[in-house]
PDB file of C-alpha atoms and ligand atoms in Angstrom:
ATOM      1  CA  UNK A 186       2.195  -0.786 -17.218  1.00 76.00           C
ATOM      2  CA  UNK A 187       1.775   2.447 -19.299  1.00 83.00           C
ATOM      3  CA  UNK A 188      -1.352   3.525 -17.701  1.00 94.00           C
ATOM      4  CA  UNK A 189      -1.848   3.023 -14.652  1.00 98.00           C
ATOM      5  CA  UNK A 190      -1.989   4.709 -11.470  1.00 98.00           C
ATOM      6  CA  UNK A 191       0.355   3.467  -9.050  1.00 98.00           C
ATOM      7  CA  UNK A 192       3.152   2.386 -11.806  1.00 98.00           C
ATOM      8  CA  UNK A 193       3.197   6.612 -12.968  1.00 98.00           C
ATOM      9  CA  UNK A 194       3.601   7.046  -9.142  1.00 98.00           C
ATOM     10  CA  UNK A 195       6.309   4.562  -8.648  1.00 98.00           C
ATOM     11  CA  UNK A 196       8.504   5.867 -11.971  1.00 97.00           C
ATOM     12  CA  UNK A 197       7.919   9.322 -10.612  1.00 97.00           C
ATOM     13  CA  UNK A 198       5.247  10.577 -13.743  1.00 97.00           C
ATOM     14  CA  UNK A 199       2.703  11.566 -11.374  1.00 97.00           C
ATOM     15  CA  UNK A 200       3.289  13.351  -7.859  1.00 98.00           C
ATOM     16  CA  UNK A 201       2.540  11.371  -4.281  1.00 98.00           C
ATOM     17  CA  UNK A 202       3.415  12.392  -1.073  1.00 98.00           C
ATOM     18  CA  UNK A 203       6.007   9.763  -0.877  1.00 98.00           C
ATOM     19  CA  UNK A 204       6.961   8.520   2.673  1.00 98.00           C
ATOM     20  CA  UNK A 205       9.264   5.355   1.801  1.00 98.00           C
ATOM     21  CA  UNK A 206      10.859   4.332  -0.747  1.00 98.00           C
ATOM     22  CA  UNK A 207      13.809   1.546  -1.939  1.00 98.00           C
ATOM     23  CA  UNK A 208      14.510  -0.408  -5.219  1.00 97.00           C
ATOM     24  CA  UNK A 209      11.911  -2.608  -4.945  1.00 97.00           C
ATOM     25  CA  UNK A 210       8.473  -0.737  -2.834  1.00 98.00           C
ATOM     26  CA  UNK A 211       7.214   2.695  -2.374  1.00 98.00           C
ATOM     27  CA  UNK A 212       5.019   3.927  -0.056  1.00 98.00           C
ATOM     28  CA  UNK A 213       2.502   6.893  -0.166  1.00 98.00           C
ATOM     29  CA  UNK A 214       0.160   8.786   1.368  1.00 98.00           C
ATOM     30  CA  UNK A 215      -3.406   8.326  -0.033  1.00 98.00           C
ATOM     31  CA  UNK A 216      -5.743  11.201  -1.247  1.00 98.00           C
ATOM     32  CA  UNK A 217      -8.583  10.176   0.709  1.00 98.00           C
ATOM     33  CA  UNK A 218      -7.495   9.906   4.240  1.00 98.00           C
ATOM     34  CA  UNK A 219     -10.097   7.633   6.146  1.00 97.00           C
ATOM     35  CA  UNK A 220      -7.512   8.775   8.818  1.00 97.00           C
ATOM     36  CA  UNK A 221      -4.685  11.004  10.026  1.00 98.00           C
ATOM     37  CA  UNK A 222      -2.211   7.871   8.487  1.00 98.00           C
ATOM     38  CA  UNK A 223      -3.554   6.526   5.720  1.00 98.00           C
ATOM     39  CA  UNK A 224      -0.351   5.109   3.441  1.00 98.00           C
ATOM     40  CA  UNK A 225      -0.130   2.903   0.365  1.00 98.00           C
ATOM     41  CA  UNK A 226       2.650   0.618   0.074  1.00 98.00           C
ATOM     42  CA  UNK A 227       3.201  -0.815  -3.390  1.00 98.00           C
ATOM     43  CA  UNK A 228       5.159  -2.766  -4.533  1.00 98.00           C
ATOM     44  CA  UNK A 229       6.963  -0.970  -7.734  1.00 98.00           C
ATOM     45  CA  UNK A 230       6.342  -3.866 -10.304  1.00 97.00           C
ATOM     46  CA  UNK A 231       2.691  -4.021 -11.821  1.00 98.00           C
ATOM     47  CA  UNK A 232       0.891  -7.066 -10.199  1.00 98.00           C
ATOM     48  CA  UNK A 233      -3.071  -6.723 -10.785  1.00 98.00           C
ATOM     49  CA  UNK A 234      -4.280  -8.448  -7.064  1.00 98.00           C
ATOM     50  CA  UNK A 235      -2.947 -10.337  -4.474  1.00 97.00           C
ATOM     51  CA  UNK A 236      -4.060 -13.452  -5.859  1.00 98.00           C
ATOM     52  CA  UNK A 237      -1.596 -12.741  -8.883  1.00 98.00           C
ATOM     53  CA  UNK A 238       1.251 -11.672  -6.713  1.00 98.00           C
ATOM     54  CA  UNK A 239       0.767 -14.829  -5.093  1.00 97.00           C
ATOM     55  CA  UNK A 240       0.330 -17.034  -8.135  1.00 98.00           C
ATOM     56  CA  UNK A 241       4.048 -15.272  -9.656  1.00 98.00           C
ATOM     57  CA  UNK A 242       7.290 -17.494  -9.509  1.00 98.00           C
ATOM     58  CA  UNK A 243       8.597 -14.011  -7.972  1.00 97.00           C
ATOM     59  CA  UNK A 244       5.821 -13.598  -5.338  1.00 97.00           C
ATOM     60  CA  UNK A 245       6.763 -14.130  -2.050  1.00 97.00           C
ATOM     61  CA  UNK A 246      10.304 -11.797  -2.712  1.00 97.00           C
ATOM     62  CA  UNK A 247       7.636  -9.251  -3.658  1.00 97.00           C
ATOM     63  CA  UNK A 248       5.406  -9.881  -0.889  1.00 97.00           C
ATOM     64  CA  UNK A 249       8.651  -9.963   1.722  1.00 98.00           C
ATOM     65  CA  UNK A 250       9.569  -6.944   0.611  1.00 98.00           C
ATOM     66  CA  UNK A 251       6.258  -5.267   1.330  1.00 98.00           C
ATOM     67  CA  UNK A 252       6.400  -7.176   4.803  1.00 98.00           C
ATOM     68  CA  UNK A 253      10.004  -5.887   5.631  1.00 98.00           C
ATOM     69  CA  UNK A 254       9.533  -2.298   5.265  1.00 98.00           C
ATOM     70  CA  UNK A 255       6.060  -2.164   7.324  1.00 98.00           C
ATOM     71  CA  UNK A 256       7.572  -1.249  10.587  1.00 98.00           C
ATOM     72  CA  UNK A 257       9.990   1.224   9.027  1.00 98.00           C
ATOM     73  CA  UNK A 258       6.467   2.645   7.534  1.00 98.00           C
ATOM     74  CA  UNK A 259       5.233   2.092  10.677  1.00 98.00           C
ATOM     75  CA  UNK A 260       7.667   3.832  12.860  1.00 98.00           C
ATOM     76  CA  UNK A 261       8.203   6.932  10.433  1.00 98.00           C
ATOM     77  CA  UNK A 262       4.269   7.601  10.857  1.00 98.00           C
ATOM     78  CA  UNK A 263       4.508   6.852  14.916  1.00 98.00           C
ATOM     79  CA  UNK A 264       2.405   3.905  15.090  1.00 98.00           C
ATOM     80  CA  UNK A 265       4.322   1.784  15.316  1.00 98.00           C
ATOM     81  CA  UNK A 266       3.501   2.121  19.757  1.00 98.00           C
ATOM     82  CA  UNK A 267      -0.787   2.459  19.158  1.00 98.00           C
ATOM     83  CA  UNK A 268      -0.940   0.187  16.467  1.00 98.00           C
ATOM     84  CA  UNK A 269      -2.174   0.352  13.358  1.00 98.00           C
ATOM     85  CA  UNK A 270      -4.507  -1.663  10.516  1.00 97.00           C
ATOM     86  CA  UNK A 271      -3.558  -3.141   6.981  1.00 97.00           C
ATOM     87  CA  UNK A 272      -5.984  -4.156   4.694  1.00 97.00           C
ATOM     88  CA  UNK A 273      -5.690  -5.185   1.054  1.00 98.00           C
ATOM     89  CA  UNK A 274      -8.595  -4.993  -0.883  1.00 98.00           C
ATOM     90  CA  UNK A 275      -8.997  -7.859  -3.771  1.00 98.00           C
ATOM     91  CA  UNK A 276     -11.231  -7.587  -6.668  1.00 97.00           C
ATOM     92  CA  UNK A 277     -14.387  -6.021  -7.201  1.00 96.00           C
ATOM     93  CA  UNK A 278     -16.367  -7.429  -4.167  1.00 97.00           C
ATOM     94  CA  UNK A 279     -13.091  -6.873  -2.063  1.00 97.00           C
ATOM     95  CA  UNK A 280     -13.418  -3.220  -3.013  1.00 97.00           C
ATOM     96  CA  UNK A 281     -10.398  -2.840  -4.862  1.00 98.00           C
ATOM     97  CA  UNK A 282     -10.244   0.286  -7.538  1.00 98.00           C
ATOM     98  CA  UNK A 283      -7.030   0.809  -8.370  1.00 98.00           C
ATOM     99  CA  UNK A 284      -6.104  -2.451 -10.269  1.00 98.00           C
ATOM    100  CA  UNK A 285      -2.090  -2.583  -9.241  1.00 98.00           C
ATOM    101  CA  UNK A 286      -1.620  -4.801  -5.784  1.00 98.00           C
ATOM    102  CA  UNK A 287      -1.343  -3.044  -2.853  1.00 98.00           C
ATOM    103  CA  UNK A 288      -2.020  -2.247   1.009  1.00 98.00           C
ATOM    104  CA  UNK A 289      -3.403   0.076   3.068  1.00 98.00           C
ATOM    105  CA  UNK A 290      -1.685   1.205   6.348  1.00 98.00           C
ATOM    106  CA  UNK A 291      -4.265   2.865   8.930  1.00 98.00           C
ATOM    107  CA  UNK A 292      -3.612   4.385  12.511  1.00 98.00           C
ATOM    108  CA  UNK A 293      -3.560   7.816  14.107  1.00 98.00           C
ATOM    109  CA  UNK A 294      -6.580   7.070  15.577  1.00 97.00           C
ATOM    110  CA  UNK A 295      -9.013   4.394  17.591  1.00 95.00           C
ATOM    111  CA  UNK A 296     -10.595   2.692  14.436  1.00 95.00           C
ATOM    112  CA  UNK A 297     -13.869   1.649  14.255  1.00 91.00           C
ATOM    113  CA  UNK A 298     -15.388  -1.535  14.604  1.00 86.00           C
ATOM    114  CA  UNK A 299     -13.403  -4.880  12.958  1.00 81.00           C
ATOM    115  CA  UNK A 300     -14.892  -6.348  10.214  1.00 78.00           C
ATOM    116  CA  UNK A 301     -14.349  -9.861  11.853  1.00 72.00           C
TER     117      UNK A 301
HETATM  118  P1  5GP B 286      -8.380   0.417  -3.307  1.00 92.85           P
HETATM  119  O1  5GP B 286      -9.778   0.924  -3.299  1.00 92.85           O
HETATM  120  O2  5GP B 286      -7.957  -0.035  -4.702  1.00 92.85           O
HETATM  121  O3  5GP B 286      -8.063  -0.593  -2.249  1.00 92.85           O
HETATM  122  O4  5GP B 286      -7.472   1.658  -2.930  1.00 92.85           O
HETATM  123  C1  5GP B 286      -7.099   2.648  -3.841  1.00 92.85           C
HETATM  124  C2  5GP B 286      -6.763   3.877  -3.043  1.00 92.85           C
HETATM  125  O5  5GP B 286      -6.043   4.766  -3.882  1.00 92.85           O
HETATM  126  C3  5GP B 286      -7.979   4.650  -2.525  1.00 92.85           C
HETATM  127  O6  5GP B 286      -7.972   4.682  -1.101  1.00 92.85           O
HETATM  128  C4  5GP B 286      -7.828   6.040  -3.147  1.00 92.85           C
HETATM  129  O7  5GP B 286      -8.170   7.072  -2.254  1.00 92.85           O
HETATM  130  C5  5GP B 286      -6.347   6.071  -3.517  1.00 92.85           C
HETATM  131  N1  5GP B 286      -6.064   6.924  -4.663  1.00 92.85           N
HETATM  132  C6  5GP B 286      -6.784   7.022  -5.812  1.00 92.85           C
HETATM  133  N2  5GP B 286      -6.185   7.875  -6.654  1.00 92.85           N
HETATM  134  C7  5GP B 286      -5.065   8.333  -6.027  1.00 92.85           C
HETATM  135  C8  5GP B 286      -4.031   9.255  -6.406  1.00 92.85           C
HETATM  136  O8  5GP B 286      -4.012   9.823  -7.493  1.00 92.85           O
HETATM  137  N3  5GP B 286      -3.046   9.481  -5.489  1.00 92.85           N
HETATM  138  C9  5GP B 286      -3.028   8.859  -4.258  1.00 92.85           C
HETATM  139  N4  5GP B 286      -2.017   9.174  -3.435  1.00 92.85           N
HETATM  140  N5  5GP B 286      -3.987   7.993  -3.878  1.00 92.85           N
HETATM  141  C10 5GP B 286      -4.985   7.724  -4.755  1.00 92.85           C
HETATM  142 ZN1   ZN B 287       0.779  -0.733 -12.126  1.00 92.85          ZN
END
C-alpha cells in the first residue's frame, strides 16, 4: 500500500534498523524503545489488523510465518534465555497507530506489571 509506514519499510523506501529479514517478514527495531529490545515484526504484505489477517484465505501462512521466525528474533536479541513479551495492539481501543498488522517483541529488562 503506497503510503504507509511499515510497507515503505518492508520495500526498503524508508530506513529501519532492520534485524531479520526473509521473503515473506521483516523485523525492526522501533523508534520509541519502551525497552533495551523493542522489535517490530511485520509481516511484508499490507494486512490492516489482526482481525483481517485472520479473516484472509492466506492468514494463518502469514501468521506462521511471523510465529516461525520469533525465536530466531528472539535469539539474535539474547532473550531468548530471560524471556521476553509480544503484544499486538488491535484497533483504536487496542492502541494500535500504525494501521499495517504487526507485533511487538519486548525484553532486555524485568517488565512491569501484566496487564492480566
Ligand atoms: P502500534 O502503536 O501501532 O502498536 O505500534 C506502532 C509502533 O511503531 C510504535 O511503537 C512506534 O514507536 C513505532 N514507529 C512509528 N513510526 C516509526 C518509524 O518511522 N520507524 C520505526 N522503526 N518505528 C516506528
Ligand atoms: Zn502496509
Amino acid at each position: 500500500m503506497s503510503d504507509c509506514l511499515f510497507c515503505k519499510i518492508s520495500s526498503g523506501e524508508i530506513p529501519a534498523d532492520i534485524v531479520y529479514e526473509d521473503d515473506r517478514v521483516i523485523a525492526f527495531r522501533d523508534i520509541h524503545p519502551v525497552a533495551p529490545v523493542h522489535i517490530l515484526i511485520v509481516p511484508k504484505t499490507h494486512v490492516a489488523t489482526m482481525l483481517e489477517l485472520a479473516a484472509r484465505p492466506d492468514g494463518s501462512d502469514l501468521a506462521s510465518a511471523v510465529l516461525k521466525v520469533i525465536p530466531e528474533i528472539a535469539r539474535k536479541m539474547q532473550v531468548d534465555q530471560s524471556g521476553f513479551r509480544l503484544i499486538n495492539n488491535c484497533g483504536e481501543e487496542g492502541g494500535q497507530t500504525i494501521p499495517h498488522v504487526h507485533f511487538h517483541l519486548i525484553g532486555g529488562r524485568k517488565l512491569g506489571e501484566k496487564l492480566i
